[in-house]
Amino acid sequence: MRVSYYAVFNYDEYDKSEEKYGISITFPDIPEANTCARNYAEGANMALDILQLCLIDSEIEAYPKPSSIENIRLGKNEKAVLIQYDTDKIDISKFKFFNE
């Protein structure tokens, strides 16, 4: 099954020592899915990882309904990024679970 949710990339954090922005990443439809990154490429990877981790134990019927782009409010330094994956193609080996 194909899963698609918008992530909000917020560029408000500026690191003066590195002279670049840190990106905080949230998912409006999945409040527990939060991460951060130093650049867009890292952000896209981190967003995919946190989305998969937050939904990995969910039943398909329990997935929140994705918001449409028109219903996502963005601030001045924010942009929406569509994060997608196929639930049949998750590489679970990259995650380490310590409670099993």
mmCIF file of C-alpha atoms in Angstrom:
data_model
loop_
_atom_site.group_PDB
_atom_site.id
_atom_site.type_symbol
_atom_site.label_atom_id
_atom_site.label_comp_id
_atom_site.label_asym_id
_atom_site.label_seq_id
_atom_site.Cartn_x
_atom_site.Cartn_y
_atom_site.Cartn_z
ATOM 1 C CA MET A 1 0.000 0.000 0.000
ATOM 2 C CA ARG A 2 1.259 3.470 -0.844
ATOM 3 C CA VAL A 3 1.390 5.901 2.095
ATOM 4 C CA SER A 4 1.635 9.676 1.553
ATOM 5 C CA TYR A 5 1.742 12.454 4.138
ATOM 6 C CA TYR A 6 2.917 16.040 4.016
ATOM 7 C CA ALA A 7 5.808 17.021 6.250
ATOM 8 C CA VAL A 8 6.342 20.648 7.219
ATOM 9 C CA PHE A 9 9.976 21.744 6.945
ATOM 10 C CA ASN A 10 10.594 24.759 9.204
ATOM 11 C CA TYR A 11 13.751 26.788 8.494
ATOM 12 C CA ASP A 12 13.530 29.175 11.486
ATOM 13 C CA GLU A 13 16.629 27.876 13.286
ATOM 14 C CA TYR A 14 19.798 29.552 12.056
ATOM 15 C CA ASP A 15 23.175 28.250 13.234
ATOM 16 C CA LYS A 16 25.607 31.187 13.169
ATOM 17 C CA SER A 17 28.674 28.976 13.623
ATOM 18 C CA GLU A 18 27.815 26.882 10.564
ATOM 19 C CA GLU A 19 26.131 29.736 8.687
ATOM 20 C CA LYS A 20 23.195 27.596 7.648
ATOM 21 C CA TYR A 21 19.706 26.731 8.735
ATOM 22 C CA GLY A 22 18.670 23.781 10.814
ATOM 23 C CA ILE A 23 15.378 22.304 9.714
ATOM 24 C CA SER A 24 12.731 21.092 12.140
ATOM 25 C CA ILE A 25 10.322 18.631 10.555
ATOM 26 C CA THR A 26 6.790 17.840 11.692
ATOM 27 C CA PHE A 27 3.801 16.017 10.230
ATOM 28 C CA PRO A 28 0.455 17.803 10.754
ATOM 29 C CA ASP A 29 -1.425 14.478 10.622
ATOM 30 C CA ILE A 30 0.956 12.524 12.877
ATOM 31 C CA PRO A 31 1.839 14.644 15.932
ATOM 32 C CA GLU A 32 4.371 12.139 17.305
ATOM 33 C CA ALA A 33 6.415 12.270 14.064
ATOM 34 C CA ASN A 34 9.059 14.954 14.648
ATOM 35 C CA THR A 35 12.673 15.142 13.545
ATOM 36 C CA CYS A 36 15.305 17.601 12.387
ATOM 37 C CA ALA A 37 18.042 17.923 9.779
ATOM 38 C CA ARG A 38 20.802 20.214 8.475
ATOM 39 C CA ASN A 39 19.790 20.253 4.801
ATOM 40 C CA TYR A 40 16.947 19.290 2.504
ATOM 41 C CA ALA A 41 18.355 15.882 1.439
ATOM 42 C CA GLU A 42 18.991 14.834 5.031
ATOM 43 C CA GLY A 43 15.555 16.181 5.949
ATOM 44 C CA ALA A 44 13.790 14.094 3.314
ATOM 45 C CA ASN A 45 15.553 10.949 4.582
ATOM 46 C CA MET A 46 14.860 11.747 8.233
ATOM 47 C CA ALA A 47 11.209 12.531 7.467
ATOM 48 C CA LEU A 48 10.785 9.191 5.702
ATOM 49 C CA ASP A 49 12.406 7.321 8.590
ATOM 50 C CA ILE A 50 10.280 8.962 11.296
ATOM 51 C CA LEU A 51 7.094 8.507 9.284
ATOM 52 C CA GLN A 52 7.813 4.795 8.834
ATOM 53 C CA LEU A 53 8.711 4.351 12.511
ATOM 54 C CA CYS A 54 5.535 6.059 13.691
ATOM 55 C CA LEU A 55 3.308 3.996 11.413
ATOM 56 C CA ILE A 56 5.144 0.665 11.431
ATOM 57 C CA ASP A 57 3.024 -0.915 14.184
ATOM 58 C CA SER A 58 -0.229 0.706 13.103
ATOM 59 C CA GLU A 59 -2.995 -1.262 11.509
ATOM 60 C CA ILE A 60 -3.867 -0.006 8.021
ATOM 61 C CA GLU A 61 -7.347 0.999 9.235
ATOM 62 C CA ALA A 62 -5.742 3.111 11.979
ATOM 63 C CA TYR A 63 -3.680 5.333 9.680
ATOM 64 C CA PRO A 64 -4.769 8.958 10.006
ATOM 65 C CA LYS A 65 -6.394 10.459 6.954
ATOM 66 C CA PRO A 66 -3.783 12.575 5.118
ATOM 67 C CA SER A 67 -4.519 16.293 4.876
ATOM 68 C CA SER A 68 -4.699 17.895 1.472
ATOM 69 C CA ILE A 69 -2.094 20.557 0.712
ATOM 70 C CA GLU A 70 -4.852 23.196 0.756
ATOM 71 C CA ASN A 71 -5.540 22.447 4.446
ATOM 72 C CA ILE A 72 -1.947 22.803 5.628
ATOM 73 C CA ARG A 73 -1.077 26.256 6.938
ATOM 74 C CA LEU A 74 2.524 27.234 6.437
ATOM 75 C CA GLY A 75 4.470 29.922 8.247
ATOM 76 C CA LYS A 76 6.904 32.385 6.717
ATOM 77 C CA ASN A 77 9.925 30.037 6.789
ATOM 78 C CA GLU A 78 8.089 26.774 6.151
ATOM 79 C CA LYS A 79 7.411 24.558 3.181
ATOM 80 C CA ALA A 80 5.369 21.375 2.764
ATOM 81 C CA VAL A 81 7.097 18.288 1.396
ATOM 82 C CA LEU A 82 5.166 15.185 0.339
ATOM 83 C CA ILE A 83 6.760 12.087 1.898
ATOM 84 C CA GLN A 84 5.728 8.765 0.347
ATOM 85 C CA TYR A 85 6.595 5.106 0.693
ATOM 86 C CA ASP A 86 5.241 1.665 -0.111
ATOM 87 C CA THR A 87 4.414 -0.328 3.029
ATOM 88 C CA ASP A 88 5.487 -3.540 1.270
ATOM 89 C CA LYS A 89 8.987 -2.174 0.649
ATOM 90 C CA ILE A 90 10.084 -0.954 4.097
ATOM 91 C CA ASP A 91 13.648 -1.959 4.963
ATOM 92 C CA ILE A 92 13.009 -2.879 8.589
ATOM 93 C CA SER A 93 16.635 -3.964 9.034
ATOM 94 C CA LYS A 94 17.734 -0.338 9.367
ATOM 95 C CA PHE A 95 15.693 0.061 12.557
ATOM 96 C CA LYS A 96 16.778 -1.415 15.889
ATOM 97 C CA PHE A 97 14.032 -2.333 18.318
ATOM 98 C CA PHE A 98 15.152 -2.793 21.907
ATOM 99 C CA ASN A 99 11.944 -3.996 23.530
ATOM 100 C CA GLU A 100 11.666 -7.258 21.603
#
